[in-house]
Amino acid sequence: MHRARTLLAGLWLGLLLTVALIATPAPFATLPATDAGRVVARVLASEAHASLALAALLFVVERRLAREGRSAMTTELLLVLGALFCTVLGYFALQPMMAAARAGQGPWSFGVLHAASTAFFGVKALLVLVLAWRSAAPR
């Protein structure tokens, strides 16, 4: 189970870094802004769903490790739950609000919502980095 946690955390971190450093900047460097926005929206939707799946798998791994005699509430479990929270709030809650802001509706501007979404993504990446780091540490 320790190896599974290390592998899943590493894969999740790799996904987040790829999205942040390659998959989202590239369309804006090569396409008109509206087309690039649609491509990036699709990339971020795929990342959010993958993050939900990886968080669920890591939650199961943590629960199985807890049955092996560890405490049920570990730092690693809190990191997984924190990253899951960032995914749910940063994508699934803010994306509909961003669509409404683009249409001129809602109390917040698109820029404010985009900044909040970006901050949640950054915090998620940091939490997953710490999880991967802790998981790879020698026991």
PDB file of C-alpha atoms in Angstrom:
ATOM      1  CA  MET A   1       0.000   0.000   0.000  1.00  0.00           C
ATOM      2  CA  HIS A   2       2.894   2.372   0.650  1.00  0.00           C
ATOM      3  CA  ARG A   3       4.117   1.877  -2.902  1.00  0.00           C
ATOM      4  CA  ALA A   4       0.629   2.456  -4.273  1.00  0.00           C
ATOM      5  CA  ARG A   5       0.394   5.723  -2.344  1.00  0.00           C
ATOM      6  CA  THR A   6       3.794   6.840  -3.626  1.00  0.00           C
ATOM      7  CA  LEU A   7       2.915   5.936  -7.217  1.00  0.00           C
ATOM      8  CA  LEU A   8      -0.501   7.629  -7.142  1.00  0.00           C
ATOM      9  CA  ALA A   9       0.836  10.776  -5.481  1.00  0.00           C
ATOM     10  CA  GLY A  10       3.662  10.975  -8.026  1.00  0.00           C
ATOM     11  CA  LEU A  11       1.282  10.498 -10.939  1.00  0.00           C
ATOM     12  CA  TRP A  12      -1.047  13.172  -9.569  1.00  0.00           C
ATOM     13  CA  LEU A  13       1.813  15.614  -9.103  1.00  0.00           C
ATOM     14  CA  GLY A  14       3.034  14.903 -12.635  1.00  0.00           C
ATOM     15  CA  LEU A  15      -0.440  15.546 -14.013  1.00  0.00           C
ATOM     16  CA  LEU A  16      -0.730  18.862 -12.170  1.00  0.00           C
ATOM     17  CA  LEU A  17       2.716  20.040 -13.261  1.00  0.00           C
ATOM     18  CA  THR A  18       2.038  19.048 -16.869  1.00  0.00           C
ATOM     19  CA  VAL A  19      -1.238  20.952 -16.889  1.00  0.00           C
ATOM     20  CA  ALA A  20       0.277  24.024 -15.235  1.00  0.00           C
ATOM     21  CA  LEU A  21       3.546  24.214 -17.155  1.00  0.00           C
ATOM     22  CA  ILE A  22       2.712  22.766 -20.583  1.00  0.00           C
ATOM     23  CA  ALA A  23      -0.944  22.074 -21.354  1.00  0.00           C
ATOM     24  CA  THR A  24      -2.420  25.437 -20.358  1.00  0.00           C
ATOM     25  CA  PRO A  25       0.244  27.881 -21.596  1.00  0.00           C
ATOM     26  CA  ALA A  26       0.743  26.216 -25.006  1.00  0.00           C
ATOM     27  CA  PRO A  27      -2.699  26.997 -26.489  1.00  0.00           C
ATOM     28  CA  PHE A  28      -2.355  30.679 -25.557  1.00  0.00           C
ATOM     29  CA  ALA A  29       1.000  30.779 -27.362  1.00  0.00           C
ATOM     30  CA  THR A  30      -0.389  29.297 -30.584  1.00  0.00           C
ATOM     31  CA  LEU A  31      -4.122  30.010 -30.874  1.00  0.00           C
ATOM     32  CA  PRO A  32      -6.397  33.044 -30.776  1.00  0.00           C
ATOM     33  CA  ALA A  33      -7.451  33.807 -27.197  1.00  0.00           C
ATOM     34  CA  THR A  34     -11.032  32.531 -27.539  1.00  0.00           C
ATOM     35  CA  ASP A  35      -9.912  29.221 -29.058  1.00  0.00           C
ATOM     36  CA  ALA A  36      -7.127  28.864 -26.500  1.00  0.00           C
ATOM     37  CA  GLY A  37      -9.627  29.476 -23.704  1.00  0.00           C
ATOM     38  CA  ARG A  38     -11.848  26.668 -24.970  1.00  0.00           C
ATOM     39  CA  VAL A  39      -8.898  24.260 -25.207  1.00  0.00           C
ATOM     40  CA  VAL A  40      -7.680  25.144 -21.725  1.00  0.00           C
ATOM     41  CA  ALA A  41     -11.203  24.809 -20.315  1.00  0.00           C
ATOM     42  CA  ARG A  42     -11.323  21.255 -21.677  1.00  0.00           C
ATOM     43  CA  VAL A  43      -7.861  20.449 -20.273  1.00  0.00           C
ATOM     44  CA  LEU A  44      -8.873  21.756 -16.842  1.00  0.00           C
ATOM     45  CA  ALA A  45     -12.127  19.778 -16.903  1.00  0.00           C
ATOM     46  CA  SER A  46     -10.169  16.595 -17.615  1.00  0.00           C
ATOM     47  CA  GLU A  47      -7.681  17.436 -14.864  1.00  0.00           C
ATOM     48  CA  ALA A  48     -10.465  18.063 -12.334  1.00  0.00           C
ATOM     49  CA  HIS A  49     -12.098  14.711 -13.030  1.00  0.00           C
ATOM     50  CA  ALA A  50      -8.734  12.927 -12.894  1.00  0.00           C
ATOM     51  CA  SER A  51      -8.010  14.686  -9.592  1.00  0.00           C
ATOM     52  CA  LEU A  52     -11.309  13.420  -8.171  1.00  0.00           C
ATOM     53  CA  ALA A  53     -10.414   9.863  -9.198  1.00  0.00           C
ATOM     54  CA  LEU A  54      -6.874  10.080  -7.815  1.00  0.00           C
ATOM     55  CA  ALA A  55      -8.094  11.586  -4.548  1.00  0.00           C
ATOM     56  CA  ALA A  56     -10.634   8.772  -4.188  1.00  0.00           C
ATOM     57  CA  LEU A  57      -7.978   6.127  -4.859  1.00  0.00           C
ATOM     58  CA  LEU A  58      -5.582   7.730  -2.396  1.00  0.00           C
ATOM     59  CA  PHE A  59      -8.355   7.963   0.188  1.00  0.00           C
ATOM     60  CA  VAL A  60      -8.917   4.201  -0.137  1.00  0.00           C
ATOM     61  CA  VAL A  61      -5.180   3.562   0.155  1.00  0.00           C
ATOM     62  CA  GLU A  62      -4.980   5.696   3.298  1.00  0.00           C
ATOM     63  CA  ARG A  63      -7.938   3.882   4.845  1.00  0.00           C
ATOM     64  CA  ARG A  64      -6.295   0.511   4.105  1.00  0.00           C
ATOM     65  CA  LEU A  65      -3.054   1.706   5.666  1.00  0.00           C
ATOM     66  CA  ALA A  66      -5.025   2.808   8.739  1.00  0.00           C
ATOM     67  CA  ARG A  67      -6.324  -0.758   9.108  1.00  0.00           C
ATOM     68  CA  GLU A  68      -2.704  -1.918   9.317  1.00  0.00           C
ATOM     69  CA  GLY A  69      -2.392  -0.281  12.709  1.00  0.00           C
ATOM     70  CA  ARG A  70      -1.848   3.380  11.888  1.00  0.00           C
ATOM     71  CA  SER A  71      -4.023   6.202  13.090  1.00  0.00           C
ATOM     72  CA  ALA A  72      -7.111   6.799  10.981  1.00  0.00           C
ATOM     73  CA  MET A  73      -6.373  10.535  10.721  1.00  0.00           C
ATOM     74  CA  THR A  74      -2.887  10.921   9.266  1.00  0.00           C
ATOM     75  CA  THR A  75      -1.084  13.854   7.739  1.00  0.00           C
ATOM     76  CA  GLU A  76      -1.228  12.072   4.394  1.00  0.00           C
ATOM     77  CA  LEU A  77      -5.013  11.692   4.635  1.00  0.00           C
ATOM     78  CA  LEU A  78      -5.359  15.393   5.473  1.00  0.00           C
ATOM     79  CA  LEU A  79      -3.226  16.269   2.433  1.00  0.00           C
ATOM     80  CA  VAL A  80      -5.468  14.133   0.194  1.00  0.00           C
ATOM     81  CA  LEU A  81      -8.624  15.696   1.641  1.00  0.00           C
ATOM     82  CA  GLY A  82      -7.148  19.195   1.276  1.00  0.00           C
ATOM     83  CA  ALA A  83      -6.317  18.566  -2.383  1.00  0.00           C
ATOM     84  CA  LEU A  84      -9.804  17.146  -2.913  1.00  0.00           C
ATOM     85  CA  PHE A  85     -11.319  20.266  -1.330  1.00  0.00           C
ATOM     86  CA  CYS A  86      -9.247  22.478  -3.638  1.00  0.00           C
ATOM     87  CA  THR A  87     -10.478  20.510  -6.658  1.00  0.00           C
ATOM     88  CA  VAL A  88     -14.130  20.683  -5.676  1.00  0.00           C
ATOM     89  CA  LEU A  89     -14.103  24.341  -4.747  1.00  0.00           C
ATOM     90  CA  GLY A  90     -11.551  25.534  -7.300  1.00  0.00           C
ATOM     91  CA  TYR A  91     -13.115  23.833 -10.284  1.00  0.00           C
ATOM     92  CA  PHE A  92     -16.620  22.516  -9.654  1.00  0.00           C
ATOM     93  CA  ALA A  93     -17.794  25.519  -7.609  1.00  0.00           C
ATOM     94  CA  LEU A  94     -15.947  28.340  -9.360  1.00  0.00           C
ATOM     95  CA  GLN A  95     -16.244  27.280 -13.006  1.00  0.00           C
ATOM     96  CA  PRO A  96     -20.030  27.817 -13.198  1.00  0.00           C
ATOM     97  CA  MET A  97     -19.541  31.185 -11.520  1.00  0.00           C
ATOM     98  CA  MET A  98     -16.855  32.061 -14.083  1.00  0.00           C
ATOM     99  CA  ALA A  99     -19.235  31.206 -16.929  1.00  0.00           C
ATOM    100  CA  ALA A 100     -21.855  33.471 -15.379  1.00  0.00           C
ATOM    101  CA  ALA A 101     -19.301  36.260 -14.926  1.00  0.00           C
ATOM    102  CA  ARG A 102     -18.378  36.015 -18.626  1.00  0.00           C
ATOM    103  CA  ALA A 103     -22.068  36.583 -19.379  1.00  0.00           C
ATOM    104  CA  GLY A 104     -22.123  39.645 -17.120  1.00  0.00           C
ATOM    105  CA  GLN A 105     -23.960  37.942 -14.266  1.00  0.00           C
ATOM    106  CA  GLY A 106     -22.995  37.365 -10.651  1.00  0.00           C
ATOM    107  CA  PRO A 107     -21.375  39.539  -7.998  1.00  0.00           C
ATOM    108  CA  TRP A 108     -17.725  38.868  -8.961  1.00  0.00           C
ATOM    109  CA  SER A 109     -15.783  39.578 -12.101  1.00  0.00           C
ATOM    110  CA  PHE A 110     -14.254  36.880 -14.270  1.00  0.00           C
ATOM    111  CA  GLY A 111     -10.775  38.082 -13.278  1.00  0.00           C
ATOM    112  CA  VAL A 112     -11.427  37.696  -9.552  1.00  0.00           C
ATOM    113  CA  LEU A 113     -12.902  34.225 -10.029  1.00  0.00           C
ATOM    114  CA  HIS A 114     -10.056  33.205 -12.337  1.00  0.00           C
ATOM    115  CA  ALA A 115      -7.512  34.348  -9.738  1.00  0.00           C
ATOM    116  CA  ALA A 116      -9.310  32.354  -7.030  1.00  0.00           C
ATOM    117  CA  SER A 117      -9.437  29.272  -9.246  1.00  0.00           C
ATOM    118  CA  THR A 118      -5.728  29.618 -10.020  1.00  0.00           C
ATOM    119  CA  ALA A 119      -4.944  29.968  -6.313  1.00  0.00           C
ATOM    120  CA  PHE A 120      -6.876  26.778  -5.498  1.00  0.00           C
ATOM    121  CA  PHE A 121      -4.990  24.950  -8.266  1.00  0.00           C
ATOM    122  CA  GLY A 122      -1.679  26.184  -6.839  1.00  0.00           C
ATOM    123  CA  VAL A 123      -2.570  25.131  -3.304  1.00  0.00           C
ATOM    124  CA  LYS A 124      -3.692  21.729  -4.620  1.00  0.00           C
ATOM    125  CA  ALA A 125      -0.377  21.280  -6.418  1.00  0.00           C
ATOM    126  CA  LEU A 126       1.498  22.221  -3.253  1.00  0.00           C
ATOM    127  CA  LEU A 127      -0.522  19.755  -1.148  1.00  0.00           C
ATOM    128  CA  VAL A 128       0.075  16.957  -3.655  1.00  0.00           C
ATOM    129  CA  LEU A 129       3.790  17.835  -3.776  1.00  0.00           C
ATOM    130  CA  VAL A 130       4.014  17.476   0.008  1.00  0.00           C
ATOM    131  CA  LEU A 131       2.058  14.206  -0.187  1.00  0.00           C
ATOM    132  CA  ALA A 132       4.397  12.823  -2.852  1.00  0.00           C
ATOM    133  CA  TRP A 133       7.449  13.996  -0.893  1.00  0.00           C
ATOM    134  CA  ARG A 134       6.233  12.402   2.335  1.00  0.00           C
ATOM    135  CA  SER A 135       5.194   9.213   0.539  1.00  0.00           C
ATOM    136  CA  ALA A 136       8.625   8.798  -1.050  1.00  0.00           C
ATOM    137  CA  ALA A 137      10.506   9.331   2.230  1.00  0.00           C
ATOM    138  CA  PRO A 138      12.228   6.250   3.625  1.00  0.00           C
ATOM    139  CA  ARG A 139      10.302   4.590   6.430  1.00  0.00           C
TER     140      ARG A 139
END
